[in-house]
Amino acid sequence: MVSCITDCVEKPVRLCFESIGKFVGLHPWWFITFPLALSAGLGGGFYFLNDLKSNDIVEQFTPKNGRAKAERRFFRETFPPIDTQFSVARLNTDGVFASLLFSCRTNVLGVDELEEVIRVDGEVRRITAAHDARRLAFSDVCAAANGTCNSNVMLDVLDYNASNIDFVKVTFPEYCPSEFNCIHMGNIIGEVEVDSSGVVRSAKAMRLFYYLRESNNTLEDAWLRGFLDLLSNVTTSKTEVSYFTSMSRQQEFEKSTQSVTELFAITYFLAISFSIISCLRFDNVRNKAWVAFLGVFSTAQAVLSSFGLLLLIKVPFVITVASSPFLILGIGIDDMFIMISSWKRTNIQDTVPKRMADTYREAAVSITITTLTDVLAFYLSYGNPFGSVQSFCLYAGTAVLFCYFYNITFFGACLALNGRREGANRHWLTCMKVPDEVPPGRSKVYTLCCVGGSYDHNTGTEEEHPVTLFFRKYYGPFVTAAWSKALVILIYLTYVAVSIYGCLQLKEGIDLRNLALDKSYIIQYYEAEKTYFDYYGPNIMLAINGTFPYWEESKRQQLESCIVQFQELNFVKNLTLTSWLHSFEKYAEERGKNISTEGQFKRHLYEFLDHQPILKQDVNITNNDIAASRLFLQTVVQNSTEKSILISLRKTAESCPCPLLVYHPAFIYYDQYTMIGHITLQTIIVATLVMLLISLVLIPNPLCALWVAFAIASVILGVTGFMALLNFCVQYEGRCE
């Protein structure tokens, strides 16, 4: 029954294509002119390319409707920053900043090393930026607290004098210069050695930050460009310095488009060369070099038309789309070879329309299955929550459709015109008629250059290609032998086992280092950061969302029990908790203030916040009610993954009776880890099922369709597994043994 159903679909498809092929063979110039005009018209969409480029990393490479983005909106609206009270921990975004990372094999806190750090710091602070015909210094653009630029703790402690390192006592991981001002040092100095009192004795790395006001993007960018120009020419002898800015990641990511363009040109050149070489023949009539070239050109038309169409309707163009032409090229060339192969199996004594009809009838199902499975897989994957993936799938899916359309129109017409040339026994290059046999007395050179038109007189088809002959005469019998089958099964099982192992090594998420070129300066910064600052994680904001009776002792105890639950998490234990509420309770206790009623609590809270203006940003008071407040938890990431940290924090917040919300700007990136796994699995399953359904419909033999699906699933497994293993070798071994 199934066989009947699939045959009933497959047979009409072949008949339909047979009619199309005959029509193309009768009117080839129609099908050359119209595609060329269409691609030229749609190509006008590239005029809007620069306007529609959308390469913002946060927008395109993180989940569009990620939970962290909603949490960011809440923190922005609820805890707006106070310009005169800048605090790094209280930033709702990454902020605008420049960073220096000094590292040393011995001790970066040595006098000579610190003198070098202070020298470079001085050069950075002397950077000026041009704005409105004025030169503005760092002090004019810096983020400030209490009228003073946000500074670097270690240099402040030293009073910018390296010799003072022998007299200061900086504790680690927390340093408290005042009662209500404790600073976590884990992200400032790295690979630290301390004495029994927790005082720092040595460190192998130090990080300096220079935060700017977020008020004038032009001015900020100008200063950051000056910073990059300076650091690209800075020389150090005692320390190794790497650098980074808040705009570096985006800038370096956009630079990668140039390398893609170069690769694109090289790839098309190689594809054209391969196609032409594959279609070269010693027979001067049957040579299909021009057909191969036009087949690649047909694919290029598909890219031009599809991209142009989507640009005309204002679809954003993300950098990931730039890699899709490589994929389209492979699909287009594959379809081209299928059609050429089908053409070669037709009878050369038939008319061109008849040969085209036979070619289309033979190639129809193959190229249709390829197109339908690819297009549906891409369009179904458009539901992915990542903008970069959505853009790639939409552009790639549309390009595959155009590739299919141009293959059965433009390339088919080129094949028909080539058939007319072959039918008239004309030379492939000069189009002059040539003899099909060597005239008497002619040399071998004449034979190579001026004779052609041979064919297999037994079958009426073109002579068999040597590669085809090899597979038919030698490889086929070899692989179907009993012992070969056993060997193939063994190799396949090994392949599957290795692939599964590779899949188990697969890591979720996007490594931000991969968004920059390998030679980018930010790679050095990322590597140094990973080496020296991979233990401590982000300082998490914990918000009490909504009105809460802070003045009730029982409610405060309830909140405290929730905080204890957070502190008991493996990645939070024994680390810094910054809490306005704890500080206020201590303040009230030391001064004998009664905070057990609402009125007294609020009155004394106002007094406290007047003395500690930095903490005003942690309490949202609206209409004399505390609408929300926040605390801060320091985390450790060395023994935990970003995914486990995010999930554990959110689960703990949800389990508390108090309305709690956790957030950090890094969560925007962490959100991908909670989605990529099941989204990828879901996409693969859907794509495989779609491919299986199409195969069952268009392939008359259901068992064959199942084997096709099984083969594709094996390829997906192998590609995923071996790519994961390759990445594992590169990252952890440096080479594959």
XYZ file of C-alpha atoms in Angstrom:
737
model
C 0.000 0.000 0.000
C 2.789 2.408 0.966
C 4.653 1.522 -2.228
C 1.574 2.388 -4.283
C 1.122 5.718 -2.531
C 4.737 6.784 -2.931
C 4.807 5.624 -6.562
C 1.658 7.591 -7.235
C 3.435 10.724 -6.069
C 6.836 10.002 -7.584
C 5.497 9.099 -11.031
C 3.528 12.352 -11.624
C 6.573 14.335 -10.451
C 8.724 12.629 -13.077
C 6.106 13.190 -15.782
C 5.783 16.843 -14.814
C 9.521 17.354 -15.015
C 9.621 15.494 -18.302
C 7.255 18.088 -19.757
C 9.278 20.946 -18.261
C 12.486 19.511 -19.683
C 10.978 19.206 -23.148
C 9.706 22.809 -23.004
C 13.107 24.105 -21.867
C 14.740 22.152 -24.705
C 12.402 23.770 -27.232
C 12.816 27.365 -25.910
C 16.193 27.612 -24.140
C 16.696 31.333 -24.734
C 13.544 32.155 -22.759
C 14.974 30.372 -19.759
C 18.295 32.131 -20.056
C 16.953 35.636 -20.529
C 14.330 35.602 -17.769
C 16.616 34.304 -14.939
C 19.327 36.784 -15.919
C 16.849 39.675 -15.872
C 15.329 38.458 -12.595
C 18.671 38.121 -10.838
C 19.775 41.534 -12.113
C 16.592 43.123 -10.778
C 16.637 41.387 -7.399
C 20.354 42.046 -7.076
C 19.434 45.699 -6.605
C 18.559 44.766 -3.045
C 22.282 44.827 -2.226
C 21.976 48.620 -2.294
C 20.454 48.292 1.188
C 23.092 45.881 2.495
C 24.973 48.353 4.685
C 21.746 49.677 6.186
C 20.486 46.185 7.028
C 23.670 44.766 8.517
C 22.829 43.701 12.045
C 25.857 42.318 13.847
C 25.143 43.344 17.420
C 26.379 40.388 19.470
C 23.809 40.723 22.258
C 20.921 41.141 19.842
C 21.875 38.413 17.378
C 23.849 35.827 19.360
C 21.792 35.606 22.541
C 18.171 34.359 22.844
C 15.810 37.038 21.555
C 13.268 36.527 24.312
C 15.742 35.333 26.906
C 14.705 35.588 30.505
C 17.797 37.627 31.376
C 16.740 40.356 28.949
C 13.430 40.728 30.781
C 15.326 40.777 34.082
C 17.621 43.468 32.687
C 14.619 45.642 31.845
C 13.351 45.233 35.406
C 16.691 46.227 36.966
C 17.097 49.163 34.588
C 13.674 50.538 35.478
C 13.778 49.689 39.164
C 17.383 50.580 39.991
C 18.436 53.382 37.625
C 22.087 54.380 38.131
C 22.971 57.652 39.817
C 25.523 59.460 37.655
C 27.327 60.976 40.628
C 27.563 57.636 42.474
C 29.131 55.275 39.959
C 29.516 51.656 41.079
C 30.776 48.819 38.909
C 28.791 46.194 40.829
C 25.574 48.121 40.243
C 25.861 48.334 36.459
C 22.868 46.822 34.688
C 24.930 46.399 31.513
C 28.611 45.776 30.805
C 29.168 49.539 30.858
C 31.623 51.556 28.789
C 35.180 50.778 29.814
C 38.763 49.958 28.925
C 40.747 47.285 30.709
C 44.423 46.422 31.133
C 45.626 43.027 32.304
C 49.217 42.837 33.511
C 50.696 39.386 34.067
C 54.050 38.138 35.270
C 55.570 34.697 35.791
C 56.846 35.634 39.246
C 55.125 38.482 41.100
C 53.301 41.363 39.471
C 53.332 43.108 42.867
C 57.105 43.463 42.819
C 58.433 47.040 42.906
C 59.818 46.980 39.350
C 56.661 45.396 37.997
C 54.419 47.884 39.805
C 56.449 50.804 38.486
C 55.742 49.521 34.985
C 52.029 49.179 35.778
C 51.900 52.715 37.199
C 53.771 54.071 34.150
C 51.284 52.544 31.692
C 48.367 53.656 33.883
C 49.697 57.220 33.737
C 49.919 57.069 29.945
C 46.329 55.853 29.763
C 45.076 58.655 32.022
C 46.814 61.203 29.808
C 44.850 60.079 26.733
C 42.743 62.888 25.297
C 39.781 62.733 22.927
C 38.765 65.372 20.398
C 35.186 66.652 20.640
C 33.700 69.895 19.290
C 37.154 71.340 18.600
C 38.223 70.587 22.190
C 40.612 68.019 23.646
C 39.025 66.247 26.591
C 41.094 64.315 29.123
C 40.161 61.130 30.971
C 38.924 63.174 33.925
C 36.390 64.827 31.609
C 34.852 61.555 30.437
C 35.350 59.170 33.356
C 32.559 57.648 35.441
C 32.742 59.311 38.852
C 31.623 58.751 42.418
C 31.483 61.725 44.787
C 33.246 63.892 42.210
C 36.206 61.541 41.788
C 36.927 59.303 38.799
C 36.330 55.624 39.421
C 39.793 54.405 40.365
C 41.734 51.175 40.656
C 41.939 49.872 44.211
C 45.477 48.500 44.155
C 46.951 51.728 42.788
C 44.932 53.801 45.270
C 46.210 51.704 48.156
C 49.785 52.209 46.934
C 49.133 55.933 46.480
C 50.632 55.408 42.996
C 54.027 54.690 44.554
C 55.404 51.219 43.877
C 57.710 51.390 46.919
C 54.698 51.432 49.234
C 53.954 47.771 48.434
C 56.116 46.753 51.418
C 54.027 48.812 53.837
C 50.422 48.237 52.782
C 48.229 45.353 53.851
C 45.647 44.282 51.298
C 43.510 41.330 52.327
C 42.207 38.745 49.893
C 39.630 37.893 48.603
C 37.913 40.838 50.332
C 39.436 44.201 51.175
C 37.533 46.703 53.335
C 38.992 50.218 53.300
C 36.009 51.414 55.406
C 33.140 49.973 57.445
C 30.523 50.040 54.687
C 32.880 49.730 51.728
C 34.240 46.228 51.130
C 35.727 45.381 47.757
C 36.012 41.919 46.253
C 39.581 41.538 44.993
C 39.154 38.235 43.132
C 38.595 39.989 39.813
C 41.359 42.556 40.376
C 44.407 40.420 41.222
C 44.882 36.822 40.132
C 46.799 33.717 41.265
C 47.285 35.270 44.681
C 49.371 34.014 47.581
C 48.400 35.186 51.082
C 49.857 34.792 54.548
C 48.081 33.292 57.545
C 46.205 36.566 58.103
C 44.868 36.676 54.565
C 47.178 39.543 53.576
C 48.384 39.426 49.982
C 52.057 38.486 49.583
C 52.234 38.037 45.812
C 50.112 37.780 42.677
C 50.787 36.855 39.078
C 48.245 39.174 37.457
C 46.558 42.512 38.015
C 43.646 44.053 36.185
C 42.921 47.767 35.825
C 39.601 49.213 34.650
C 38.800 52.647 33.272
C 35.050 53.264 33.212
C 33.527 56.120 31.230
C 30.280 58.020 31.587
C 27.512 56.747 29.309
C 26.418 60.156 28.092
C 28.057 60.811 24.711
C 28.748 57.807 22.489
C 30.895 59.798 20.072
C 33.155 61.099 22.829
C 33.381 57.731 24.577
C 34.266 55.949 21.332
C 36.909 58.564 20.547
C 38.604 58.026 23.931
C 38.448 54.242 23.565
C 40.004 54.478 20.096
C 42.788 56.546 21.628
C 43.223 53.844 24.254
C 43.538 51.143 21.585
C 46.023 53.220 19.587
C 48.148 53.746 22.688
C 48.129 50.126 23.847
C 48.940 48.775 20.397
C 52.276 50.604 20.680
C 53.034 50.204 24.396
C 56.142 48.238 25.299
C 56.833 46.569 28.652
C 59.815 44.606 29.916
C 58.806 43.277 33.325
C 55.190 42.366 32.617
C 53.070 41.211 29.738
C 50.108 43.472 29.085
C 46.885 42.637 27.253
C 44.004 45.015 26.750
C 40.299 45.147 25.998
C 37.475 47.671 25.709
C 33.712 47.489 25.840
C 33.585 48.023 22.068
C 36.420 45.596 21.234
C 34.292 42.478 20.980
C 31.891 44.103 18.531
C 34.641 45.722 16.462
C 36.727 42.567 16.178
C 33.638 40.550 15.320
C 32.826 42.874 12.440
C 36.411 42.625 11.164
C 35.871 38.913 10.602
C 33.596 39.761 7.649
C 36.685 40.684 5.617
C 38.198 37.236 6.081
C 34.874 35.659 5.087
C 34.826 37.708 1.874
C 38.331 36.534 0.992
C 37.415 32.916 1.695
C 34.259 33.325 -0.361
C 36.276 34.397 -3.420
C 38.778 31.566 -2.959
C 36.017 29.000 -2.490
C 34.177 30.033 -5.637
C 37.419 29.913 -7.597
C 38.121 26.400 -6.310
C 34.526 25.328 -6.984
C 34.674 26.580 -10.562
C 38.053 24.923 -11.068
C 36.849 21.615 -9.626
C 33.650 21.665 -11.676
C 35.481 22.426 -14.914
C 38.175 19.823 -14.300
C 35.493 17.226 -13.485
C 33.722 17.936 -16.764
C 36.803 18.076 -18.973
C 37.036 15.427 -21.691
C 39.601 14.637 -24.346
C 36.676 14.570 -26.741
C 36.378 18.101 -28.166
C 32.616 17.792 -28.652
C 31.591 16.057 -25.423
C 33.741 18.393 -23.315
C 31.437 20.252 -20.886
C 33.788 22.863 -19.413
C 31.414 25.722 -20.257
C 28.452 23.830 -18.843
C 30.292 23.373 -15.541
C 31.198 27.057 -15.417
C 27.601 28.075 -16.079
C 26.427 25.643 -13.387
C 28.518 27.492 -10.797
C 27.313 30.788 -12.270
C 23.733 29.572 -11.809
C 24.427 29.058 -8.102
C 25.931 32.544 -7.866
C 22.738 33.900 -9.447
C 20.716 32.094 -6.785
C 22.727 33.768 -4.011
C 22.419 37.167 -5.704
C 18.661 36.836 -6.217
C 17.766 35.386 -2.810
C 19.884 37.813 -0.826
C 18.681 40.718 -2.956
C 15.031 39.762 -2.475
C 15.330 39.518 1.308
C 17.267 42.777 1.466
C 14.524 44.448 -0.585
C 11.939 43.373 2.007
C 14.224 44.621 4.818
C 15.307 41.336 6.378
C 18.344 41.954 8.667
C 21.676 40.700 7.338
C 23.771 39.065 10.059
C 27.382 37.996 9.566
C 26.379 34.321 9.862
C 24.555 34.723 6.545
C 27.902 35.393 4.848
C 28.805 31.713 5.308
C 25.642 30.404 3.633
C 26.915 30.831 0.025
C 29.435 28.057 0.755
C 26.520 25.765 1.556
C 24.471 26.906 -1.441
C 27.472 26.369 -3.677
C 27.727 22.745 -2.548
C 24.016 22.112 -3.109
C 24.045 23.830 -6.509
C 27.079 21.935 -7.782
C 25.590 18.668 -6.541
C 22.382 19.308 -8.502
C 24.447 20.362 -11.516
C 26.379 17.084 -11.548
C 23.134 15.115 -11.177
C 21.677 16.824 -14.232
C 24.888 16.411 -16.266
C 25.027 12.750 -15.299
C 21.401 12.285 -16.360
C 22.090 14.062 -19.649
C 25.022 11.773 -20.397
C 22.758 8.721 -20.029
C 20.355 9.949 -22.724
C 20.563 8.775 -26.329
C 22.634 11.229 -28.343
C 20.682 10.337 -31.517
C 17.518 11.845 -30.019
C 16.532 15.463 -30.487
C 17.547 18.007 -27.841
C 13.957 18.409 -26.505
C 13.706 14.604 -26.145
C 17.084 14.408 -24.400
C 16.099 17.270 -22.078
C 12.822 15.514 -21.271
C 14.706 12.311 -20.404
C 17.260 14.279 -18.359
C 14.611 16.067 -16.285
C 12.624 12.874 -15.787
C 15.746 11.141 -14.471
C 17.040 13.993 -12.297
C 13.696 15.282 -11.033
C 13.296 13.230 -7.876
C 16.931 13.572 -6.766
C 17.151 17.356 -6.946
C 13.587 17.791 -5.634
C 14.274 15.689 -2.549
C 17.476 17.653 -1.904
C 15.682 20.973 -2.260
C 12.577 20.137 -0.244
C 14.489 18.642 2.673
C 16.958 21.531 2.805
C 14.352 24.261 2.425
C 11.957 22.804 5.004
C 14.805 22.152 7.444
C 15.970 25.758 7.143
C 12.512 27.306 7.349
C 11.482 25.143 10.299
C 14.701 26.165 12.069
C 13.605 29.792 11.741
C 11.788 29.210 15.024
C 15.177 29.155 16.769
C 15.399 31.892 19.468
C 18.760 33.224 18.209
C 18.556 36.085 15.715
C 21.784 35.030 13.980
C 20.374 31.535 13.372
C 17.017 32.906 12.207
C 18.711 35.179 9.688
C 20.977 32.381 8.442
C 18.078 29.937 8.014
C 15.882 32.442 6.184
C 18.607 33.504 3.764
C 19.911 29.962 3.228
C 16.443 28.449 2.731
C 15.486 31.119 0.203
C 18.819 30.695 -1.596
C 18.212 26.929 -1.903
C 14.823 27.636 -3.490
C 16.376 30.003 -6.018
C 19.167 27.515 -6.636
C 16.534 24.882 -7.497
C 14.640 27.321 -9.715
C 17.745 28.405 -11.634
C 18.935 24.818 -12.031
C 15.756 23.762 -13.825
C 15.559 26.977 -15.849
C 18.859 28.741 -16.500
C 21.177 25.747 -16.165
C 18.736 23.498 -18.014
C 18.669 26.004 -20.872
C 22.485 26.095 -20.916
C 22.472 22.303 -21.065
C 20.039 22.417 -23.993
C 22.177 24.903 -25.931
C 25.195 22.737 -25.236
C 23.151 19.794 -26.566
C 22.528 21.676 -29.800
C 26.272 22.262 -30.126
C 26.980 18.589 -29.493
C 24.242 17.582 -31.922
C 25.939 19.645 -34.653
C 29.296 18.122 -33.655
C 30.840 21.516 -32.941
C 34.035 22.180 -30.989
C 33.517 23.020 -27.282
C 35.698 26.147 -27.487
C 35.481 27.475 -31.065
C 31.992 26.136 -31.906
C 33.326 25.144 -35.333
C 32.259 21.812 -36.796
C 34.822 19.056 -36.341
C 35.040 15.513 -37.718
C 34.007 12.654 -35.455
C 36.833 10.483 -36.786
C 40.486 11.214 -37.476
C 41.026 12.043 -41.161
C 43.804 10.047 -42.855
C 47.271 11.473 -42.427
C 46.472 13.734 -39.479
C 48.785 13.864 -36.431
C 47.974 13.020 -32.818
C 47.973 16.722 -31.998
C 45.203 17.233 -34.537
C 43.284 14.404 -32.890
C 43.543 16.040 -29.485
C 42.507 19.471 -30.711
C 40.211 19.030 -33.670
C 38.333 15.698 -33.433
C 35.320 14.773 -31.306
C 31.820 13.407 -31.090
C 32.482 9.796 -30.119
C 29.876 7.786 -28.206
C 29.015 4.244 -27.189
C 27.383 2.760 -30.295
C 25.931 -0.121 -28.278
C 23.929 2.035 -25.870
C 23.681 5.256 -27.841
C 24.939 7.218 -24.833
C 28.157 9.080 -24.170
C 31.228 7.053 -23.364
C 31.560 6.201 -19.720
C 33.723 8.481 -17.570
C 36.780 6.739 -16.061
C 35.632 7.515 -12.518
C 32.189 6.072 -13.236
C 33.818 3.041 -14.779
C 35.985 2.568 -11.677
C 33.014 2.606 -9.320
C 30.936 0.331 -11.526
C 33.603 -2.182 -12.467
C 35.843 -2.252 -9.397
C 34.489 -0.507 -6.323
C 30.935 -1.887 -6.594
C 31.986 -5.554 -6.735
C 34.584 -4.924 -4.010
C 32.192 -3.374 -1.505
C 29.498 -6.023 -2.085
C 31.816 -8.953 -1.324
C 30.972 -10.787 1.920
C 34.264 -9.991 3.670
C 34.027 -6.342 2.571
C 30.553 -6.065 4.079
C 31.866 -7.355 7.398
C 34.750 -4.872 7.277
C 32.413 -1.993 6.399
C 30.109 -2.866 9.300
C 33.080 -2.941 11.680
C 34.342 0.423 10.421
C 30.838 1.862 10.663
C 30.366 0.682 14.248
C 33.727 2.209 15.162
C 32.682 5.425 13.454
C 29.404 5.503 15.403
C 31.165 4.772 18.712
C 33.722 7.533 18.180
C 30.964 9.920 17.056
C 28.887 9.238 20.162
C 31.938 9.782 22.357
C 32.546 13.070 20.547
C 28.949 14.155 21.102
C 29.408 13.531 24.833
C 32.335 15.989 24.757
C 30.195 18.610 23.062
C 29.977 21.928 24.889
C 26.933 24.135 24.817
C 27.001 27.823 24.062
C 29.000 30.291 22.038
C 32.645 30.839 22.953
C 33.035 34.594 22.533
C 36.661 34.085 21.476
C 35.365 32.483 18.287
C 33.702 35.745 17.293
C 37.100 37.357 16.677
C 39.930 36.608 14.291
C 42.659 34.355 15.676
C 45.221 37.161 15.504
C 43.007 39.700 17.283
C 44.403 41.430 20.366
C 41.335 40.436 22.362
C 42.268 36.749 22.079
C 45.367 37.455 24.175
C 43.179 39.223 26.735
C 40.680 36.348 26.827
C 43.496 33.831 27.297
C 45.085 35.825 30.115
C 41.699 36.301 31.742
C 41.035 32.570 31.574
C 44.493 31.781 33.001
C 44.497 34.191 35.928
C 40.867 35.068 36.644
C 38.915 31.875 36.068
C 38.136 31.155 39.726
C 35.764 33.926 40.777
C 32.568 34.555 38.859
C 30.193 37.490 38.568
C 28.823 39.494 41.486
C 25.140 38.571 41.288
C 22.323 41.013 42.001
C 19.542 39.573 44.153
C 16.398 41.725 44.101
C 13.448 41.600 46.486
C 10.747 42.378 43.970
C 7.669 44.124 45.315
C 6.696 45.565 48.658
C 8.103 43.680 51.628
C 7.652 44.401 55.374
C 11.348 44.798 56.205
C 10.507 46.190 59.646
C 8.934 42.913 60.797
C 11.518 40.736 62.514
C 9.845 37.506 61.375
C 9.826 38.634 57.758
C 13.462 39.659 57.931
C 14.275 36.227 59.330
C 12.357 34.672 56.464
C 14.376 36.723 54.001
C 17.569 35.811 55.841
C 16.758 32.111 55.526
C 16.437 32.611 51.774
C 19.813 34.376 51.675
C 21.307 31.465 53.625
C 19.989 29.102 50.941
C 21.916 31.101 48.360
C 25.047 31.114 50.509
C 24.861 27.338 50.823
C 25.180 26.889 47.065
C 28.547 25.410 46.083
C 29.509 28.419 44.010
C 28.595 31.009 46.684
C 29.803 29.479 49.986
C 31.853 31.697 52.299
C 32.003 34.525 49.793
C 31.125 38.193 50.039
C 27.509 39.235 50.610
C 26.894 42.953 50.104
C 23.581 43.904 51.668
C 22.142 47.327 52.390
C 19.803 45.613 54.873
C 22.627 44.012 56.857
C 24.494 47.321 56.900
C 21.361 49.137 58.037
C 20.666 46.591 60.785
C 24.259 46.994 62.008
C 23.903 50.775 61.868
C 20.660 50.660 63.883
C 22.084 48.251 66.459
C 25.252 50.295 67.038
C 23.268 53.496 67.499
C 20.393 51.986 69.450
C 17.785 52.763 66.788
C 14.411 51.036 66.938
C 13.414 49.727 63.493
C 10.560 47.419 64.526
C 7.758 49.595 63.116
C 7.203 50.834 59.599
C 7.512 54.508 60.493
C 10.683 54.106 62.548
C 12.252 51.782 59.969
C 11.743 54.238 57.128
C 12.793 57.302 59.140
C 16.052 55.744 60.253
C 16.605 54.243 56.770
C 16.491 57.736 55.228
C 19.086 58.895 57.769
C 21.283 55.897 57.001
C 21.097 56.366 53.230
C 22.008 60.044 53.587
C 25.267 58.908 55.200
C 25.766 56.102 52.628
C 24.651 57.600 49.276
C 26.101 54.693 47.292
C 23.480 52.402 48.864
C 20.623 54.605 47.665
C 20.902 52.782 44.349
C 19.988 49.521 46.090
C 16.656 50.675 47.501
C 13.785 51.808 45.283
C 11.520 54.051 47.333
C 8.357 55.084 45.511
C 5.599 57.098 47.224
C 7.294 56.503 50.565
C 7.116 52.729 50.044
C 10.071 50.413 49.467
C 9.018 49.078 46.059
C 12.097 46.887 45.649
C 15.637 46.453 46.908
C 18.701 44.432 46.000
C 21.654 42.605 47.529
C 24.854 41.260 45.947
C 26.319 37.746 46.013
C 29.837 36.901 44.875
C 30.192 33.608 42.996
C 32.891 31.115 42.059
C 32.889 29.485 38.601
C 35.969 27.274 38.685
C 34.100 24.126 39.681
C 30.746 25.065 38.153
C 29.440 25.770 34.685
C 27.622 28.924 33.643
C 24.526 26.826 33.001
C 24.500 25.206 36.446
C 25.083 28.568 38.143
C 22.201 30.224 36.311
C 19.754 27.357 36.814
C 20.650 26.918 40.516
C 20.306 30.636 41.255
C 16.916 30.843 39.566
C 15.628 27.686 41.221
C 16.739 28.922 44.625
C 15.024 32.268 44.026
C 11.811 30.544 42.968
C 11.839 28.253 46.012
C 11.884 31.167 48.470
C 8.584 32.493 49.848
C 9.891 36.021 49.211
C 9.574 37.400 45.660
C 13.224 37.226 44.540
C 14.907 37.882 41.221
C 18.557 37.244 40.264
C 20.503 39.070 37.574
C 23.910 39.945 36.207
C 24.768 41.381 32.757
C 26.579 38.124 31.965
C 23.254 36.273 32.280
C 22.361 37.682 28.858
C 25.035 35.307 27.507
C 24.387 32.538 30.041
C 20.785 32.231 28.826
C 22.023 30.492 25.686
C 23.205 27.527 27.772
C 19.672 26.874 29.013
C 18.303 26.721 25.459
C 20.907 25.485 22.989
C 20.799 21.810 23.996
C 17.084 21.112 23.662
C 16.654 23.550 20.750
C 19.407 21.780 18.784
C 17.985 18.340 19.558
C 14.491 19.488 18.634
C 15.714 20.967 15.336
C 17.628 17.808 14.398
C 14.635 15.573 15.170
C 12.223 17.764 13.198
C 14.616 18.029 10.228
C 15.170 14.256 10.205
C 11.440 13.547 10.349
C 10.770 16.002 7.526
C 13.499 14.428 5.437
C 12.082 10.949 6.167
C 8.559 12.029 5.217
C 9.720 13.554 1.933
C 11.802 10.466 1.149
C 8.841 8.164 1.822
C 6.665 10.236 -0.491
C 9.133 10.632 -3.369
C 11.088 7.354 -3.195
C 8.934 4.397 -4.313
C 10.701 1.946 -2.006
C 9.937 2.690 1.692
C 12.860 0.570 2.881
C 15.200 2.610 0.713
C 13.717 5.810 2.148
C 14.394 4.545 5.678
C 17.993 3.766 4.773
C 18.384 7.275 3.367
C 17.099 8.732 6.642
C 19.404 6.449 8.601
C 22.393 7.504 6.485
C 21.658 11.203 7.002
C 21.228 10.679 10.750
C 24.618 8.928 10.754
C 26.190 11.878 8.952
C 24.724 14.335 11.484
C 26.015 12.191 14.332
C 29.463 11.919 12.748
C 29.833 15.593 11.895
C 28.738 16.663 15.379
C 30.902 14.107 17.162
C 34.074 14.583 15.146
C 33.827 18.379 15.206
C 33.488 18.206 18.993
C 36.553 15.960 19.171
C 38.495 18.296 16.902
C 37.637 21.212 19.170
C 38.621 19.112 22.213
C 42.019 18.345 20.658
C 42.661 21.972 19.764
C 41.685 23.313 23.179
C 43.093 20.755 25.559
C 45.891 19.017 23.717
C 47.039 21.680 21.304
C 47.223 18.970 18.658
C 45.509 15.692 17.756
C 47.736 12.744 18.484
